[in-house]
């Protein structure tokens, strides 16, 4: 049959001998023409899926490491002790966990890491100042 269809576009020869067809206006016949691309059909009335077994569920509550980071960092700031190191470490761990799992407590973890770092820096400055005064021989009267 060599009848030509006026609705079908003409075949264009390719240099390799393969036949190319021009792109159709509606490549997906299941999506009506005029619908925005990638939208698909609207949901059926009265059908609202409430559970998606493939979506990860967000863990409930606030991350415990974030709370521990903030508490220990504040304790390290008030006591000028090694709790600042603990707050910094817990803060970094909690930041990574909250980003990975989507759990609440990112702000607490960030505050714990910052305050823990400041407490650690203050402790190091006090120790260095104390050692410098001891080495210089200067005494408080």
Short mmCIF file of C-alpha atoms in Angstrom, two decimals:
data_model
loop_
_atom_site.label_atom_id
_atom_site.label_comp_id
_atom_site.label_asym_id
_atom_site.label_seq_id
_atom_site.Cartn_x
_atom_site.Cartn_y
_atom_site.Cartn_z
CA UNK A 1 0.00 0.00 0.00
CA UNK A 2 1.52 3.22 -1.06
CA UNK A 3 -1.26 5.61 -0.19
CA UNK A 4 -0.14 8.70 1.65
CA UNK A 5 -1.96 9.89 4.76
CA UNK A 6 -2.31 13.70 4.89
CA UNK A 7 -2.39 13.65 8.73
CA UNK A 8 0.90 11.76 9.09
CA UNK A 9 4.11 13.78 8.59
CA UNK A 10 6.44 12.87 5.77
CA UNK A 11 9.39 10.60 6.54
CA UNK A 12 12.79 12.29 6.45
CA UNK A 13 15.77 10.17 5.39
CA UNK A 14 18.68 10.07 7.84
CA UNK A 15 22.30 9.95 6.65
CA UNK A 16 22.67 6.49 8.22
CA UNK A 17 19.66 5.19 6.33
CA UNK A 18 17.30 5.18 9.35
CA UNK A 19 13.97 6.92 9.08
CA UNK A 20 13.28 9.96 11.33
CA UNK A 21 9.83 11.15 12.29
CA UNK A 22 9.19 14.71 13.43
CA UNK A 23 8.20 15.13 17.10
CA UNK A 24 4.50 14.83 17.79
CA UNK A 25 2.65 17.69 19.44
CA UNK A 26 1.39 15.44 22.24
CA UNK A 27 4.00 12.78 23.03
CA UNK A 28 1.93 11.27 25.88
CA UNK A 29 -1.50 10.21 24.61
CA UNK A 30 -2.80 9.71 28.18
CA UNK A 31 -2.42 13.40 29.10
CA UNK A 32 -4.91 15.67 27.32
CA UNK A 33 -3.56 18.36 25.02
CA UNK A 34 -3.52 21.73 26.79
CA UNK A 35 -2.75 20.24 30.22
CA UNK A 36 0.52 21.54 31.71
CA UNK A 37 3.45 19.20 31.21
CA UNK A 38 4.14 16.82 34.06
CA UNK A 39 0.84 17.44 35.84
CA UNK A 40 -1.14 14.35 34.84
CA UNK A 41 -4.77 13.88 35.71
CA UNK A 42 -6.35 15.52 38.75
CA UNK A 43 -7.15 13.19 41.68
CA UNK A 44 -10.49 11.47 41.73
CA UNK A 45 -13.09 13.17 43.92
CA UNK A 46 -13.30 11.56 47.35
CA UNK A 47 -10.02 9.66 46.95
CA UNK A 48 -7.23 11.01 49.11
CA UNK A 49 -4.34 8.62 49.70
CA UNK A 50 -3.22 9.00 53.30
CA UNK A 51 -0.35 6.50 53.41
CA UNK A 52 2.58 6.22 51.05
CA UNK A 53 4.67 3.12 51.85
CA UNK A 54 7.63 4.42 49.86
CA UNK A 55 8.03 7.75 51.65
CA UNK A 56 10.30 7.84 54.69
CA UNK A 57 8.47 8.69 57.89
CA UNK A 58 9.84 11.60 59.92
CA UNK A 59 10.88 10.45 63.41
CA UNK A 60 8.71 12.02 66.12
CA UNK A 61 9.97 14.54 68.64
CA UNK A 62 13.18 16.50 69.03
CA UNK A 63 16.57 14.91 68.57
CA UNK A 64 18.02 13.91 71.95
CA UNK A 65 21.57 14.72 70.91
CA UNK A 66 20.47 18.28 70.08
CA UNK A 67 19.04 18.73 73.56
CA UNK A 68 22.18 17.24 75.13
CA UNK A 69 24.35 19.54 73.00
CA UNK A 70 22.57 22.69 74.15
CA UNK A 71 22.47 21.67 77.84
CA UNK A 72 26.13 20.65 77.97
CA UNK A 73 27.25 23.71 75.99
CA UNK A 74 25.47 26.06 78.38
CA UNK A 75 26.98 24.11 81.30
CA UNK A 76 30.42 24.48 79.72
CA UNK A 77 29.87 28.21 79.24
CA UNK A 78 28.82 28.72 82.87
CA UNK A 79 31.45 26.45 84.43
CA UNK A 80 34.29 27.11 81.97
CA UNK A 81 35.03 23.42 81.86
CA UNK A 82 35.32 20.51 79.49
CA UNK A 83 31.56 20.44 78.98
CA UNK A 84 32.11 22.84 76.07
CA UNK A 85 33.89 20.06 74.20
CA UNK A 86 30.98 17.70 74.88
CA UNK A 87 28.48 20.31 73.69
CA UNK A 88 30.47 20.93 70.51
CA UNK A 89 30.72 17.21 69.69
CA UNK A 90 27.06 16.52 70.46
CA UNK A 91 26.09 19.58 68.40
CA UNK A 92 27.94 18.42 65.30
CA UNK A 93 26.52 14.89 65.64
CA UNK A 94 22.99 16.24 66.12
CA UNK A 95 23.27 18.59 63.12
CA UNK A 96 24.16 15.65 60.89
CA UNK A 97 21.37 13.48 62.32
CA UNK A 98 18.69 16.14 61.95
CA UNK A 99 19.69 16.80 58.34
CA UNK A 100 19.70 13.08 57.53
CA UNK A 101 16.45 12.08 59.25
CA UNK A 102 14.46 15.33 59.07
CA UNK A 103 13.86 15.22 62.82
CA UNK A 104 13.26 18.41 64.80
CA UNK A 105 16.08 20.05 66.75
CA UNK A 106 18.37 21.50 64.08
CA UNK A 107 18.33 24.93 65.74
CA UNK A 108 19.09 23.44 69.16
CA UNK A 109 21.99 21.48 67.70
CA UNK A 110 23.37 24.53 65.92
CA UNK A 111 23.10 26.65 69.07
CA UNK A 112 24.76 23.89 71.10
CA UNK A 113 27.64 23.64 68.63
CA UNK A 114 28.17 27.42 68.57
CA UNK A 115 27.95 27.89 72.33
CA UNK A 116 30.13 24.82 72.89
CA UNK A 117 32.76 26.23 70.52
CA UNK A 118 32.69 29.58 72.30
CA UNK A 119 32.97 27.89 75.71
CA UNK A 120 35.89 25.80 74.46
CA UNK A 121 37.61 28.89 73.05
CA UNK A 122 37.09 30.75 76.34
CA UNK A 123 38.49 27.85 78.34
CA UNK A 124 41.56 27.66 76.09
CA UNK A 125 42.11 31.44 76.43
CA UNK A 126 41.88 31.28 80.23
CA UNK A 127 44.34 28.37 80.40
CA UNK A 128 46.80 30.09 78.03
CA UNK A 129 46.56 33.35 80.02
CA UNK A 130 47.10 31.49 83.29
CA UNK A 131 50.14 29.64 81.90
CA UNK A 132 51.58 32.87 80.50
CA UNK A 133 51.26 34.56 83.91
CA UNK A 134 52.89 31.58 85.61
CA UNK A 135 55.83 31.52 83.20
CA UNK A 136 56.41 35.29 83.42
CA UNK A 137 56.71 35.16 87.21
CA UNK A 138 54.10 37.90 87.66
CA UNK A 139 52.12 37.41 90.86
CA UNK A 140 48.87 38.73 92.11
CA UNK A 141 49.26 40.46 95.46
#
